[in-house]
């Protein structure tokens, strides 16, 4: 069956076109005005919208609606309510009121709140986010009208990922508009645009189900390297196999129905690894869409006999998965504030926004670092394939040159242009190359007309990094606007602010190889922080400087930040705890018994060969059995230790102390258990090994 993209695109979305068509003109207008002004919707209009939404959803086969929200678990939550309203005569009407659309009240006591809400104060509210369109979630067994909502406590504290994101977008909007007014521009809004590239692995479902580590933790906790890894680079952009294409076709179709502009798909560097990128959208919608991308990938994979692994590091020794958060700012008139134009050196407005971002990244590097911290991302950041844990900015040759001119002489007078590309064959086109090459190792790279934050983990909600990015840029723009609004000579003041900012923050610029060891030393000389792991990063959230900036712009209260830090420690501890228990389980019930069986079979072989009286050389068997025994003993010793320290960890004070213990002791002991087990995998005969190998998982998808 061939897909009619035009027909299905957005077919499950209650988008602007649908509303325009179905709502009475006056209701539509009122709703638009309300969104524009950020005001409350009047109840009558809410009733009209709710009614039409319900009618539309029922035509699509929906029976239930759900306030769809993003609690601090990082995944989405939904509680389904049927549209039914039973009547006294035994029949039912189908109803959905404005009240039900605008506000929900899930009993929310089981969602993480980091101490913000005591269990006796279980009330939580969901509130309609009318800036992100409602949609129908269609799965083989349900059709649900989903209404994107924010989720907060009885006292109004944010308990989700959406609320702070919307607040941070507002802060950026206010400050960026102040700056643009100084340039004589009359814009109503500035909105961050975001495009999230998502990496993931696909593995065979039957094999997945044979591995408890994948089932319980999303990553492999044991596994020897296969003879071939990714060294041949033959997977990257390689031809996509048929059944993976089957997945991609279905996946795209589902995303298109949801109005998600899935555009690029390709094989990634690691075997079995792939990437999908939608076309960028405004920050809030891009965030909702990325949640749906992750959810849909998992569902569709399952439907075609695969499993989708979103974990940042499913396999040791093989590239992990990240999420590139492409970020820029756009006015309501459609101007991208990060577009340098043809002559960046003369584009003072662009240069001001550019240096503002450099300063924000330099001053709040710690916050960006914590915004990309997950237990899984610890395996990735700083490892060989990923951006290092040190935050720096790549500008590329063209801007680097402009910046140097600014630092040297206070003004920039020229911009490098891309050279002509001449392939040397008359039948191929010549074209002008970009003025700037790409740099794959930078954690924060300027790529033409946007910045690309590459540290973000593949499982994460992109709300986290964007809340930070929007807020810290808002803060710097606010400071600059304060100064420029006071100035008597705007041009002069603008010139000075650009020059002084770049001089003060040039240390954050690094155009070299971020993977090289020399960079670590160089970064230390420059005084750039190198925060190696999540547990070390969490504290960045609650420094006085962090609290001040978030409170000033109304993004987080101190209490909300404390709660988020608490949840991060908790998440870390719980994650490692589950991993440790899973390792113990697999070691005890699968790997050790299988090894003993194999060891016994070797012993039997030795006995039988000896018994036959032919003086057969049994040195191979004895060498093997010795190696097996040695590793078996090592495994057993580490197993006992892991059991002890995992128990000990549970008795620690929860929060930072416990998280640190998991990191320093439990996590380290897990490595001690893994090493001999991986040795054993190379010794024990394949048929006796109880779980699919790395080779089975990633080369035989
Ligand atoms: P690459 O892999 O080379 O980084 P992709 O095409 O895979 O490029 O992804 C680039 C992402 O950046 C896409 O999601 C794209 O829509 C997004 N993007 C492009 N321009 C902007 C912009 N101005 N602001 C935000 N995101 C953008
Ligand atoms: Mg990219």
mmCIF file of N, CA and C and ligand atoms in Angstrom, residues 193-197 264 275 277-280 326-328 336 438 440 449-450 452, ligand 1:
data_model
loop_
_atom_site.group_PDB
_atom_site.id
_atom_site.type_symbol
_atom_site.label_atom_id
_atom_site.label_comp_id
_atom_site.label_asym_id
_atom_site.label_seq_id
_atom_site.Cartn_x
_atom_site.Cartn_y
_atom_site.Cartn_z
ATOM 1 N N UNK A 193 12.729 28.286 18.421
ATOM 2 C CA UNK A 193 12.420 27.173 17.511
ATOM 3 C C UNK A 193 13.344 26.018 17.868
ATOM 4 N N UNK A 194 12.795 24.830 17.871
ATOM 5 C CA UNK A 194 13.608 23.672 18.251
ATOM 6 C C UNK A 194 13.373 22.504 17.302
ATOM 7 N N UNK A 195 14.462 21.878 16.908
ATOM 8 C CA UNK A 195 14.375 20.640 16.130
ATOM 9 C C UNK A 195 15.203 19.587 16.849
ATOM 10 N N UNK A 196 14.570 18.492 17.234
ATOM 11 C CA UNK A 196 15.292 17.477 18.003
ATOM 12 C C UNK A 196 15.588 16.265 17.134
ATOM 13 N N UNK A 197 16.866 15.997 16.927
ATOM 14 C CA UNK A 197 17.245 14.767 16.220
ATOM 15 C C UNK A 197 17.293 13.660 17.258
ATOM 16 N N UNK A 264 13.967 13.407 8.081
ATOM 17 C CA UNK A 264 15.170 12.677 7.720
ATOM 18 C C UNK A 264 15.245 11.375 8.489
ATOM 19 N N UNK A 275 18.510 7.140 13.205
ATOM 20 C CA UNK A 275 18.165 8.479 13.670
ATOM 21 C C UNK A 275 16.948 9.001 12.924
ATOM 22 N N UNK A 277 14.799 12.789 12.364
ATOM 23 C CA UNK A 277 14.723 14.222 12.661
ATOM 24 C C UNK A 277 13.479 14.820 12.021
ATOM 25 N N UNK A 278 12.654 15.461 12.840
ATOM 26 C CA UNK A 278 11.519 16.200 12.278
ATOM 27 C C UNK A 278 11.961 17.610 11.918
ATOM 28 N N UNK A 279 11.159 18.309 11.156
ATOM 29 C CA UNK A 279 11.443 19.719 10.892
ATOM 30 C C UNK A 279 11.137 20.517 12.154
ATOM 31 N N UNK A 280 11.975 21.499 12.417
ATOM 32 C CA UNK A 280 11.837 22.220 13.685
ATOM 33 C C UNK A 280 10.491 22.912 13.809
ATOM 34 N N UNK A 326 18.490 21.294 18.374
ATOM 35 C CA UNK A 326 18.759 22.452 17.513
ATOM 36 C C UNK A 326 17.878 23.601 17.974
ATOM 37 N N UNK A 327 18.495 24.747 18.224
ATOM 38 C CA UNK A 327 17.761 25.836 18.893
ATOM 39 C C UNK A 327 18.038 27.175 18.217
ATOM 40 N N UNK A 328 16.993 27.917 17.961
ATOM 41 C CA UNK A 328 17.167 29.284 17.467
ATOM 42 C C UNK A 328 15.990 30.112 17.974
ATOM 43 N N UNK A 336 14.538 34.864 11.695
ATOM 44 C CA UNK A 336 15.375 34.039 12.566
ATOM 45 C C UNK A 336 16.513 34.904 13.095
ATOM 46 N N UNK A 438 31.527 21.583 9.304
ATOM 47 C CA UNK A 438 30.872 21.099 10.510
ATOM 48 C C UNK A 438 31.924 20.680 11.517
ATOM 49 N N UNK A 440 31.923 17.830 14.604
ATOM 50 C CA UNK A 440 31.052 16.824 15.211
ATOM 51 C C UNK A 440 31.324 16.628 16.697
ATOM 52 N N UNK A 449 22.439 28.691 11.142
ATOM 53 C CA UNK A 449 21.445 29.678 11.584
ATOM 54 C C UNK A 449 20.784 29.229 12.873
ATOM 55 N N UNK A 450 21.490 28.401 13.618
ATOM 56 C CA UNK A 450 20.959 27.836 14.869
ATOM 57 C C UNK A 450 22.120 27.285 15.681
ATOM 58 N N UNK A 452 23.328 24.035 18.061
ATOM 59 C CA UNK A 452 22.991 22.631 18.226
ATOM 60 C C UNK A 452 23.604 22.158 19.532
HETATM 61 P P1 LIG B 1 22.314 17.217 10.980
HETATM 62 O O1 LIG B 1 22.234 15.743 11.227
HETATM 63 O O2 LIG B 1 23.205 17.624 9.915
HETATM 64 O O3 LIG B 1 22.538 18.007 12.225
HETATM 65 P P2 LIG B 1 19.474 17.118 10.436
HETATM 66 O O4 LIG B 1 18.809 17.568 9.177
HETATM 67 O O5 LIG B 1 19.481 15.671 10.775
HETATM 68 O O6 LIG B 1 20.922 17.726 10.412
HETATM 69 O O7 LIG B 1 18.793 17.870 11.652
HETATM 70 C C1 LIG B 1 18.793 19.233 11.790
HETATM 71 C C2 LIG B 1 17.627 19.616 12.681
HETATM 72 O O8 LIG B 1 17.700 21.027 12.947
HETATM 73 C C3 LIG B 1 16.272 19.390 12.037
HETATM 74 O O9 LIG B 1 15.361 18.967 13.019
HETATM 75 C C4 LIG B 1 15.933 20.766 11.524
HETATM 76 O O10 LIG B 1 14.559 20.989 11.335
HETATM 77 C C5 LIG B 1 16.467 21.617 12.653
HETATM 78 N N1 LIG B 1 16.637 23.034 12.283
HETATM 79 C C6 LIG B 1 16.942 23.562 11.093
HETATM 80 N N2 LIG B 1 16.929 24.914 11.156
HETATM 81 C C7 LIG B 1 16.610 25.244 12.443
HETATM 82 C C8 LIG B 1 16.431 26.473 13.131
HETATM 83 N N3 LIG B 1 16.565 27.646 12.559
HETATM 84 N N4 LIG B 1 16.110 26.402 14.444
HETATM 85 C C9 LIG B 1 15.955 25.237 15.063
HETATM 86 N N5 LIG B 1 16.109 24.057 14.457
HETATM 87 C C10 LIG B 1 16.425 24.047 13.167
#
